Amino acid sequence: MKHTRPILALAAIAPLLLAGCGGGGSASTASSSAAPASSTASPTPTPSAAATALDIAKTVGGSDVSTTYALTEDNDANNLLGRSNGYSSAAVGVIASLDASQCDAAKPGVDCGFTIEVWPNDAAAIQRGQHIQSMKTGGALGTEYDYVKGGVLLRVSGEVKPSQATQLNGRFGGQQVTKA
């Protein structure tokens, strides 16, 4: 009977482990244009490699977001999705209060409001945030707020008011990234 407990424990957690393997998410569908995803609130996901960027974007955006886009190989403006030196999942949140003309729906990015990038680990996400911050030094290339938590990078457009960036990060729970 001692062998029964480990088997029962495995049987109890197996559905949870397999749930992260589902292929039905819109983040895995290839498309030549960005398809808006529902902005309906979902339970708060824990940022991790298993969580999809779209799930996190919906939670982080809350009522500030009019639309969320799952990035694909075809619409990723950074061309980092799925590459060995890139992120595994990415999504964009369109913030309603920003100038809509700044957001390219065919290749949405941080200029739409914010971007969620799921990296292989915390170090890779921090390195990406530091790289962005070093390029934005002096404001010549604009500004951006970057936050990291558990391998997930939240990039917020510098066009967003500081208080709104703080509010978005409050829902995310990350640490602010500064240049190296």
PDB file of C-alpha atoms in Angstrom:
ATOM      1  CA  MET A   1       0.000   0.000   0.000  1.00  0.00           C
ATOM      2  CA  LYS A   2       2.944   2.373   0.376  1.00  0.00           C
ATOM      3  CA  HIS A   3       3.204   2.608  -3.431  1.00  0.00           C
ATOM      4  CA  THR A   4      -0.412   3.774  -3.714  1.00  0.00           C
ATOM      5  CA  ARG A   5       0.204   7.282  -2.332  1.00  0.00           C
ATOM      6  CA  PRO A   6       2.724   8.365  -5.003  1.00  0.00           C
ATOM      7  CA  ILE A   7       0.455   7.012  -7.742  1.00  0.00           C
ATOM      8  CA  LEU A   8      -2.567   8.836  -6.314  1.00  0.00           C
ATOM      9  CA  ALA A   9      -0.547  12.037  -5.987  1.00  0.00           C
ATOM     10  CA  LEU A  10       0.611  11.739  -9.599  1.00  0.00           C
ATOM     11  CA  ALA A  11      -2.944  11.075 -10.764  1.00  0.00           C
ATOM     12  CA  ALA A  12      -4.117  14.178  -8.909  1.00  0.00           C
ATOM     13  CA  ILE A  13      -1.585  16.540 -10.478  1.00  0.00           C
ATOM     14  CA  ALA A  14      -1.421  15.015 -13.986  1.00  0.00           C
ATOM     15  CA  PRO A  15      -4.372  17.094 -15.312  1.00  0.00           C
ATOM     16  CA  LEU A  16      -2.669  20.262 -14.066  1.00  0.00           C
ATOM     17  CA  LEU A  17       0.596  19.359 -15.770  1.00  0.00           C
ATOM     18  CA  LEU A  18      -1.117  18.459 -19.034  1.00  0.00           C
ATOM     19  CA  ALA A  19      -3.200  21.650 -19.067  1.00  0.00           C
ATOM     20  CA  GLY A  20      -0.105  23.648 -19.982  1.00  0.00           C
ATOM     21  CA  CYS A  21       0.468  21.407 -23.021  1.00  0.00           C
ATOM     22  CA  GLY A  22      -2.776  22.289 -24.798  1.00  0.00           C
ATOM     23  CA  GLY A  23      -2.362  23.634 -28.301  1.00  0.00           C
ATOM     24  CA  GLY A  24      -5.678  25.448 -28.582  1.00  0.00           C
ATOM     25  CA  GLY A  25      -4.422  28.939 -27.640  1.00  0.00           C
ATOM     26  CA  SER A  26      -4.486  31.716 -30.206  1.00  0.00           C
ATOM     27  CA  ALA A  27      -0.822  32.454 -29.528  1.00  0.00           C
ATOM     28  CA  SER A  28       0.151  29.359 -31.520  1.00  0.00           C
ATOM     29  CA  THR A  29      -1.922  30.096 -34.602  1.00  0.00           C
ATOM     30  CA  ALA A  30       0.028  31.492 -37.513  1.00  0.00           C
ATOM     31  CA  SER A  31      -1.642  34.325 -39.370  1.00  0.00           C
ATOM     32  CA  SER A  32      -0.498  37.066 -41.685  1.00  0.00           C
ATOM     33  CA  SER A  33      -2.266  39.696 -39.619  1.00  0.00           C
ATOM     34  CA  ALA A  34      -2.883  40.223 -35.948  1.00  0.00           C
ATOM     35  CA  ALA A  35      -6.239  38.949 -34.798  1.00  0.00           C
ATOM     36  CA  PRO A  36      -7.681  40.719 -31.783  1.00  0.00           C
ATOM     37  CA  ALA A  37      -8.399  38.440 -28.884  1.00  0.00           C
ATOM     38  CA  SER A  38     -11.207  38.859 -26.438  1.00  0.00           C
ATOM     39  CA  SER A  39     -10.477  41.366 -23.714  1.00  0.00           C
ATOM     40  CA  THR A  40     -12.644  39.542 -21.188  1.00  0.00           C
ATOM     41  CA  ALA A  41     -10.937  39.320 -17.817  1.00  0.00           C
ATOM     42  CA  SER A  42      -9.611  35.916 -16.846  1.00  0.00           C
ATOM     43  CA  PRO A  43      -8.297  34.545 -13.557  1.00  0.00           C
ATOM     44  CA  THR A  44      -4.929  36.012 -12.602  1.00  0.00           C
ATOM     45  CA  PRO A  45      -2.227  33.784 -14.100  1.00  0.00           C
ATOM     46  CA  THR A  46       1.127  33.466 -12.405  1.00  0.00           C
ATOM     47  CA  PRO A  47       3.781  34.753 -14.806  1.00  0.00           C
ATOM     48  CA  SER A  48       5.850  31.727 -15.781  1.00  0.00           C
ATOM     49  CA  ALA A  49       7.181  30.007 -18.849  1.00  0.00           C
ATOM     50  CA  ALA A  50       4.015  27.879 -18.910  1.00  0.00           C
ATOM     51  CA  ALA A  51       1.690  30.884 -18.960  1.00  0.00           C
ATOM     52  CA  THR A  52       0.923  32.382 -22.326  1.00  0.00           C
ATOM     53  CA  ALA A  53       1.667  36.010 -22.980  1.00  0.00           C
ATOM     54  CA  LEU A  54      -1.934  36.577 -24.066  1.00  0.00           C
ATOM     55  CA  ASP A  55      -3.306  35.363 -20.710  1.00  0.00           C
ATOM     56  CA  ILE A  56      -0.912  37.641 -18.860  1.00  0.00           C
ATOM     57  CA  ALA A  57      -1.705  40.608 -21.145  1.00  0.00           C
ATOM     58  CA  LYS A  58      -5.433  40.269 -20.463  1.00  0.00           C
ATOM     59  CA  THR A  59      -4.816  40.317 -16.715  1.00  0.00           C
ATOM     60  CA  VAL A  60      -2.275  43.145 -16.766  1.00  0.00           C
ATOM     61  CA  GLY A  61      -4.381  45.325 -19.060  1.00  0.00           C
ATOM     62  CA  GLY A  62      -7.595  45.200 -17.097  1.00  0.00           C
ATOM     63  CA  SER A  63     -10.039  47.933 -18.086  1.00  0.00           C
ATOM     64  CA  ASP A  64      -7.226  50.089 -19.569  1.00  0.00           C
ATOM     65  CA  VAL A  65      -7.051  47.863 -22.651  1.00  0.00           C
ATOM     66  CA  SER A  66      -9.404  47.934 -25.621  1.00  0.00           C
ATOM     67  CA  THR A  67      -7.862  44.952 -27.473  1.00  0.00           C
ATOM     68  CA  THR A  68      -5.159  42.343 -26.991  1.00  0.00           C
ATOM     69  CA  TYR A  69      -3.183  40.723 -29.793  1.00  0.00           C
ATOM     70  CA  ALA A  70      -1.318  37.425 -29.648  1.00  0.00           C
ATOM     71  CA  LEU A  71       1.905  37.836 -31.597  1.00  0.00           C
ATOM     72  CA  THR A  72       2.871  35.239 -34.207  1.00  0.00           C
ATOM     73  CA  GLU A  73       5.927  34.683 -36.385  1.00  0.00           C
ATOM     74  CA  ASP A  74       4.171  36.716 -39.070  1.00  0.00           C
ATOM     75  CA  ASN A  75       3.243  39.798 -37.042  1.00  0.00           C
ATOM     76  CA  ASP A  76       6.101  40.017 -34.514  1.00  0.00           C
ATOM     77  CA  ALA A  77       7.768  43.345 -35.323  1.00  0.00           C
ATOM     78  CA  ASN A  78      10.890  42.293 -33.356  1.00  0.00           C
ATOM     79  CA  ASN A  79      11.268  38.946 -35.199  1.00  0.00           C
ATOM     80  CA  LEU A  80      12.183  37.238 -31.916  1.00  0.00           C
ATOM     81  CA  LEU A  81       9.191  34.932 -31.444  1.00  0.00           C
ATOM     82  CA  GLY A  82      10.223  31.277 -31.438  1.00  0.00           C
ATOM     83  CA  ARG A  83      13.868  31.974 -32.240  1.00  0.00           C
ATOM     84  CA  SER A  84      16.726  30.516 -30.202  1.00  0.00           C
ATOM     85  CA  ASN A  85      17.624  33.991 -28.918  1.00  0.00           C
ATOM     86  CA  GLY A  86      14.025  35.102 -28.459  1.00  0.00           C
ATOM     87  CA  TYR A  87      10.830  34.689 -26.544  1.00  0.00           C
ATOM     88  CA  SER A  88       8.428  31.741 -26.657  1.00  0.00           C
ATOM     89  CA  SER A  89       5.220  33.753 -26.440  1.00  0.00           C
ATOM     90  CA  ALA A  90       4.326  37.423 -26.834  1.00  0.00           C
ATOM     91  CA  ALA A  91       1.228  39.610 -26.794  1.00  0.00           C
ATOM     92  CA  VAL A  92       0.322  43.274 -27.114  1.00  0.00           C
ATOM     93  CA  GLY A  93      -2.238  45.246 -25.129  1.00  0.00           C
ATOM     94  CA  VAL A  94      -3.774  48.259 -26.866  1.00  0.00           C
ATOM     95  CA  ILE A  95      -4.347  51.020 -24.334  1.00  0.00           C
ATOM     96  CA  ALA A  96      -7.473  52.952 -25.260  1.00  0.00           C
ATOM     97  CA  SER A  97      -6.182  56.320 -24.006  1.00  0.00           C
ATOM     98  CA  LEU A  98      -3.211  56.359 -26.432  1.00  0.00           C
ATOM     99  CA  ASP A  99      -3.266  57.766 -29.967  1.00  0.00           C
ATOM    100  CA  ALA A 100      -4.606  54.898 -32.110  1.00  0.00           C
ATOM    101  CA  SER A 101      -2.569  56.050 -35.128  1.00  0.00           C
ATOM    102  CA  GLN A 102       0.612  55.026 -33.266  1.00  0.00           C
ATOM    103  CA  CYS A 103      -0.487  51.366 -33.219  1.00  0.00           C
ATOM    104  CA  ASP A 104       0.133  49.301 -36.356  1.00  0.00           C
ATOM    105  CA  ALA A 105      -2.453  46.496 -36.166  1.00  0.00           C
ATOM    106  CA  ALA A 106      -0.540  44.488 -38.799  1.00  0.00           C
ATOM    107  CA  LYS A 107       2.629  44.472 -36.648  1.00  0.00           C
ATOM    108  CA  PRO A 108       1.536  45.580 -33.168  1.00  0.00           C
ATOM    109  CA  GLY A 109       4.192  46.437 -30.618  1.00  0.00           C
ATOM    110  CA  VAL A 110       4.876  48.409 -27.466  1.00  0.00           C
ATOM    111  CA  ASP A 111       3.760  51.624 -29.213  1.00  0.00           C
ATOM    112  CA  CYS A 112       0.190  50.302 -28.891  1.00  0.00           C
ATOM    113  CA  GLY A 113       0.447  50.423 -25.099  1.00  0.00           C
ATOM    114  CA  PHE A 114       2.329  47.460 -23.694  1.00  0.00           C
ATOM    115  CA  THR A 115       3.904  44.167 -24.680  1.00  0.00           C
ATOM    116  CA  ILE A 116       4.298  40.930 -22.727  1.00  0.00           C
ATOM    117  CA  GLU A 117       7.290  38.763 -23.704  1.00  0.00           C
ATOM    118  CA  VAL A 118       7.747  35.270 -22.199  1.00  0.00           C
ATOM    119  CA  TRP A 119      11.463  34.421 -22.090  1.00  0.00           C
ATOM    120  CA  PRO A 120      13.120  31.075 -21.201  1.00  0.00           C
ATOM    121  CA  ASN A 121      14.212  32.388 -17.798  1.00  0.00           C
ATOM    122  CA  ASP A 122      14.504  35.428 -15.562  1.00  0.00           C
ATOM    123  CA  ALA A 123      18.049  36.243 -16.704  1.00  0.00           C
ATOM    124  CA  ALA A 124      17.024  36.383 -20.384  1.00  0.00           C
ATOM    125  CA  ALA A 125      14.058  38.655 -19.585  1.00  0.00           C
ATOM    126  CA  ILE A 126      16.268  40.976 -17.499  1.00  0.00           C
ATOM    127  CA  GLN A 127      18.917  41.073 -20.236  1.00  0.00           C
ATOM    128  CA  ARG A 128      16.275  42.042 -22.829  1.00  0.00           C
ATOM    129  CA  GLY A 129      14.919  44.789 -20.545  1.00  0.00           C
ATOM    130  CA  GLN A 130      18.406  46.145 -19.879  1.00  0.00           C
ATOM    131  CA  HIS A 131      19.193  46.140 -23.609  1.00  0.00           C
ATOM    132  CA  ILE A 132      16.037  48.150 -24.324  1.00  0.00           C
ATOM    133  CA  GLN A 133      16.779  50.589 -21.499  1.00  0.00           C
ATOM    134  CA  SER A 134      20.346  51.142 -22.762  1.00  0.00           C
ATOM    135  CA  MET A 135      19.014  51.952 -26.253  1.00  0.00           C
ATOM    136  CA  LYS A 136      16.491  54.420 -24.833  1.00  0.00           C
ATOM    137  CA  THR A 137      19.044  56.370 -22.768  1.00  0.00           C
ATOM    138  CA  GLY A 138      18.639  60.101 -23.368  1.00  0.00           C
ATOM    139  CA  GLY A 139      15.159  59.742 -24.836  1.00  0.00           C
ATOM    140  CA  ALA A 140      16.267  59.996 -28.490  1.00  0.00           C
ATOM    141  CA  LEU A 141      14.545  56.671 -29.220  1.00  0.00           C
ATOM    142  CA  GLY A 142      11.627  57.381 -26.904  1.00  0.00           C
ATOM    143  CA  THR A 143      11.053  56.050 -23.435  1.00  0.00           C
ATOM    144  CA  GLU A 144       9.730  52.825 -22.036  1.00  0.00           C
ATOM    145  CA  TYR A 145       8.930  51.284 -18.657  1.00  0.00           C
ATOM    146  CA  ASP A 146      10.204  47.706 -18.316  1.00  0.00           C
ATOM    147  CA  TYR A 147       9.341  45.243 -15.546  1.00  0.00           C
ATOM    148  CA  VAL A 148      10.358  41.595 -15.108  1.00  0.00           C
ATOM    149  CA  LYS A 149       8.934  38.684 -13.144  1.00  0.00           C
ATOM    150  CA  GLY A 150       9.729  34.992 -13.519  1.00  0.00           C
ATOM    151  CA  GLY A 151      11.066  35.133 -17.066  1.00  0.00           C
ATOM    152  CA  VAL A 152       8.289  37.442 -18.264  1.00  0.00           C
ATOM    153  CA  LEU A 153       9.023  40.986 -19.437  1.00  0.00           C
ATOM    154  CA  LEU A 154       6.335  43.679 -19.320  1.00  0.00           C
ATOM    155  CA  ARG A 155       7.231  46.545 -21.679  1.00  0.00           C
ATOM    156  CA  VAL A 156       5.089  49.680 -21.303  1.00  0.00           C
ATOM    157  CA  SER A 157       5.162  52.531 -23.814  1.00  0.00           C
ATOM    158  CA  GLY A 158       6.707  55.774 -22.593  1.00  0.00           C
ATOM    159  CA  GLU A 159       3.591  57.496 -23.974  1.00  0.00           C
ATOM    160  CA  VAL A 160       1.666  56.003 -21.045  1.00  0.00           C
ATOM    161  CA  LYS A 161       1.441  58.238 -17.979  1.00  0.00           C
ATOM    162  CA  PRO A 162       3.791  57.125 -15.170  1.00  0.00           C
ATOM    163  CA  SER A 163       0.823  56.487 -12.863  1.00  0.00           C
ATOM    164  CA  GLN A 164      -0.780  54.207 -15.453  1.00  0.00           C
ATOM    165  CA  ALA A 165       2.503  52.305 -15.982  1.00  0.00           C
ATOM    166  CA  THR A 166       2.665  51.811 -12.207  1.00  0.00           C
ATOM    167  CA  GLN A 167      -0.925  50.553 -12.225  1.00  0.00           C
ATOM    168  CA  LEU A 168      -0.184  48.062 -15.037  1.00  0.00           C
ATOM    169  CA  ASN A 169       2.854  46.786 -13.147  1.00  0.00           C
ATOM    170  CA  GLY A 170       0.739  46.559  -9.991  1.00  0.00           C
ATOM    171  CA  ARG A 171      -1.350  43.920 -11.781  1.00  0.00           C
ATOM    172  CA  PHE A 172       1.819  42.248 -13.082  1.00  0.00           C
ATOM    173  CA  GLY A 173       3.907  42.402  -9.901  1.00  0.00           C
ATOM    174  CA  GLY A 174       7.326  42.781 -11.509  1.00  0.00           C
ATOM    175  CA  GLN A 175      10.551  44.532 -10.613  1.00  0.00           C
ATOM    176  CA  GLN A 176      11.528  47.574 -12.689  1.00  0.00           C
ATOM    177  CA  VAL A 177      14.452  46.985 -15.050  1.00  0.00           C
ATOM    178  CA  THR A 178      17.141  49.624 -15.423  1.00  0.00           C
ATOM    179  CA  LYS A 179      20.044  49.673 -17.845  1.00  0.00           C
ATOM    180  CA  ALA A 180      23.051  47.577 -16.938  1.00  0.00           C
TER     181      ALA A 180
END
